[in-house]
Every structure is written in C-alpha cells, then in structure tokens.
Amino acid sequence: NKITPIILVGIENTQRRRDLTGFTEVEEDKKIAPVVGGSEKFRAFINDELFPEIEKKYRTDGKKGIIGESASGLFVTETLFLKPEMFDFYIAFDPSLWWNNHYLVRNAKENLKNLPQKEIKFWFAGSDAKDVSPYTNDLAKIFKSENLPNLKWEYSDEPKEKHTTIFRATKEKALIWTLKKNDR
C-alpha cells in the first residue's frame, strides 16, 4: 500500500549483451560481448512496438518507467541520457557504467543538457563491485554538482552489498522512493 499500482512488463531479449549495450571502442568489452551496440534498436522496439501494444491492451495513466540491473542498468542509464523523454522514471541497480571506458559517466554533463523540461526521476544503487562503484559514485557527484531542477534523483550507495545481492537488498527502497503514492 506504499506505491500506486503499476503494470509491470518483463521484456525478454534475444541477446542480452548485444541488446543492452551501446557502442564500445574498448577491446576488453568486445571480448566479453563479441556482438555489441544493439541498445538503439532495442530502445526502438520498446518505443515503436511494445508501448503501442501495452496502450492498446491495458488501461494506463500514460506514465512509463524502466528498471534494470547490471547490463540492463547500463541500458536504463543510457536511455536516460540519450532518450530521456521515453520514460518518466528510471531505476538502475549496479549499472555497468564501466562499459566503453565509462563513456556514459564521462559524457554525463553533456548528456544532461538533453533532459526535457518535465520532471524525470532517476534512482540508482551501487554495490561494492570495484568495476561499478567508482562510476556510480562519480555519477552521483555529477548529478549533485549539476543540480538540475527537472531531474529528481536518489543514489543508494551500498558498499556492504555485492553485485549479486544489490537488487534483492534495494528493490523495495527503489520502488517506494520512485513510486510513492503521494508523488504520482
């Protein structure tokens, strides 16, 4: 009874690392994921095919959000920066911000200029993962320094959690902060 009821849609993809990553210039990334850079097409699928199906089949209030962990948290964060108008709220658990030599963090200030005037919420968490926490912490510092009035954000620094436990440990906190009954 803490959040407004929502329709939750799980999206299966065909090749996780391809569908959830943007381009990379880092050879180590290509070893982890030989086929990359499909995030733009996956976003287009969500926007052009999935959204219309949901609107056609279900009664909605028009508000949309996206939740992801690890590589899908990277996708969530990339979508916030590249297509911020697509969703009203974004939740990313331990996003793989190390991708492409932490490209999203390095370009965050520039990408924040693309935010629409409407309020957007972004909740994210970082665990003790050494390849993630420096970049989630850096992103929080950037958000704090930029202090944009249309970006309502919350960072949950969780150094006692592991990459494998962060979702279970923080999911309720994320949903309550993002979807408080009084906020919607």
XYZ file of C-alpha atoms in Angstrom:
184
model
C 0.000 0.000 0.000
C 3.050 2.262 -0.263
C 3.053 2.719 -4.033
C 0.469 3.349 -6.700
C -0.477 0.141 -8.533
C 1.526 -0.413 -11.693
C 1.612 -2.755 -14.646
C 4.991 -4.467 -14.746
C 6.129 -5.802 -18.107
C 9.155 -8.069 -18.288
C 10.966 -7.791 -21.598
C 12.805 -10.812 -22.886
C 15.562 -10.008 -25.301
C 17.305 -12.289 -27.741
C 20.941 -11.497 -26.972
C 21.472 -9.697 -23.657
C 24.891 -8.150 -24.202
C 24.081 -7.028 -27.732
C 20.652 -5.618 -26.889
C 21.659 -3.795 -23.711
C 24.918 -2.154 -24.800
C 25.771 0.800 -26.933
C 28.915 1.007 -28.998
C 32.331 0.438 -27.486
C 35.869 1.254 -28.522
C 37.369 -0.944 -25.777
C 38.755 -4.288 -26.914
C 38.167 -5.913 -23.496
C 34.459 -5.062 -23.804
C 34.366 -6.813 -27.171
C 35.856 -9.937 -25.591
C 33.037 -10.001 -23.046
C 30.424 -9.270 -25.690
C 31.523 -10.006 -29.252
C 28.314 -8.503 -30.669
C 27.523 -5.106 -29.156
C 25.734 -1.892 -29.919
C 22.137 -3.082 -30.151
C 20.727 -0.786 -27.486
C 19.402 1.718 -30.028
C 17.398 -0.989 -31.823
C 16.174 -2.450 -28.530
C 15.003 1.015 -27.433
C 13.244 1.441 -30.781
C 11.470 -1.901 -30.280
C 10.263 -0.799 -26.837
C 9.094 2.584 -28.095
C 7.671 1.660 -31.500
C 6.256 -1.822 -30.879
C 5.895 -2.567 -27.172
C 4.453 0.759 -25.977
C 1.630 0.726 -28.567
C 0.731 -2.883 -27.638
C 0.545 -2.031 -23.940
C -1.554 1.073 -24.621
C -3.878 -0.958 -26.843
C -4.402 -3.799 -24.355
C -4.329 -2.093 -20.951
C -5.782 0.954 -19.256
C -2.787 3.084 -18.269
C -2.186 6.570 -16.940
C 0.487 7.222 -19.578
C 3.360 7.196 -17.083
C 6.236 4.908 -18.025
C 9.287 3.665 -16.210
C 12.156 1.282 -16.714
C 14.087 -0.854 -14.249
C 17.320 -2.748 -14.837
C 20.296 -4.313 -13.126
C 23.909 -4.638 -14.310
C 23.916 -4.553 -18.144
C 20.233 -3.663 -18.153
C 21.080 -0.928 -15.609
C 23.559 0.351 -18.186
C 20.719 0.334 -20.727
C 18.482 2.227 -18.284
C 21.151 4.884 -17.705
C 21.978 5.153 -21.413
C 18.277 5.613 -22.156
C 18.049 8.375 -19.543
C 20.867 10.224 -21.288
C 20.034 9.525 -24.929
C 16.209 9.328 -24.947
C 15.159 10.931 -21.668
C 11.637 11.665 -22.894
C 10.933 7.942 -23.303
C 10.219 7.304 -19.611
C 9.074 9.247 -16.577
C 11.194 7.269 -14.151
C 14.373 5.228 -14.347
C 15.751 2.708 -11.829
C 19.228 1.204 -12.242
C 20.751 -1.335 -9.848
C 24.537 -1.554 -10.099
C 24.581 -0.307 -13.704
C 27.616 -1.480 -15.709
C 28.878 2.086 -16.125
C 32.412 0.777 -16.734
C 31.262 -0.048 -20.287
C 33.243 1.674 -23.055
C 35.741 3.184 -20.617
C 32.872 4.651 -18.505
C 31.643 6.616 -21.523
C 28.263 7.489 -20.009
C 29.817 8.974 -16.875
C 32.476 10.842 -18.860
C 29.744 12.395 -21.015
C 27.081 12.790 -18.333
C 27.254 16.593 -18.062
C 26.835 16.984 -21.809
C 24.004 14.445 -21.942
C 22.155 16.074 -19.057
C 21.620 19.073 -21.324
C 19.197 16.890 -23.330
C 16.757 16.364 -20.477
C 13.250 17.581 -21.273
C 11.632 20.233 -19.117
C 9.270 17.714 -17.483
C 10.359 16.163 -14.205
C 12.226 12.887 -14.539
C 13.080 10.587 -11.653
C 16.259 8.530 -11.542
C 17.024 6.155 -8.688
C 20.224 4.146 -8.782
C 22.295 1.963 -6.488
C 25.905 0.877 -6.383
C 27.368 -2.153 -4.618
C 30.928 -2.918 -3.549
C 31.785 -4.063 -7.107
C 35.136 -2.443 -7.911
C 34.237 -2.077 -11.582
C 30.913 -0.381 -10.776
C 31.055 1.632 -7.543
C 33.604 4.257 -8.655
C 31.347 5.177 -11.565
C 28.044 5.161 -9.695
C 29.693 7.389 -7.079
C 31.050 9.686 -9.807
C 27.631 9.900 -11.435
C 26.062 10.891 -8.111
C 28.664 13.659 -7.745
C 27.859 14.938 -11.234
C 24.119 14.994 -10.519
C 24.770 16.848 -7.284
C 27.004 19.443 -8.935
C 24.653 19.990 -11.875
C 21.616 20.281 -9.565
C 19.041 20.238 -12.367
C 15.525 21.229 -11.300
C 13.852 18.754 -13.666
C 15.918 15.738 -12.508
C 14.787 14.296 -9.204
C 17.367 11.672 -8.297
C 18.442 9.440 -5.459
C 21.628 7.426 -5.146
C 21.796 4.467 -2.797
C 25.452 3.725 -2.099
C 25.503 0.151 -0.783
C 29.151 -0.817 -0.063
C 28.062 -3.828 2.033
C 26.176 -5.333 -0.918
C 27.631 -7.362 -3.738
C 26.753 -7.199 -7.410
C 24.777 -10.404 -6.893
C 22.803 -9.091 -3.894
C 22.163 -5.435 -4.733
C 18.793 -5.964 -6.414
C 17.277 -8.053 -3.652
C 18.642 -5.694 -0.979
C 17.382 -2.441 -2.507
C 14.402 -3.179 -4.777
C 11.786 -2.151 -2.227
C 13.642 1.049 -1.365
C 13.893 1.895 -5.079
C 10.226 1.307 -5.833
C 8.956 3.170 -2.777
C 11.142 6.223 -3.443
C 10.225 6.264 -7.120
C 6.532 5.399 -6.930
C 5.359 6.873 -3.623
C 1.589 7.150 -3.642
C 1.699 10.886 -2.956
C 4.051 11.533 -5.892
C 2.014 10.088 -8.731
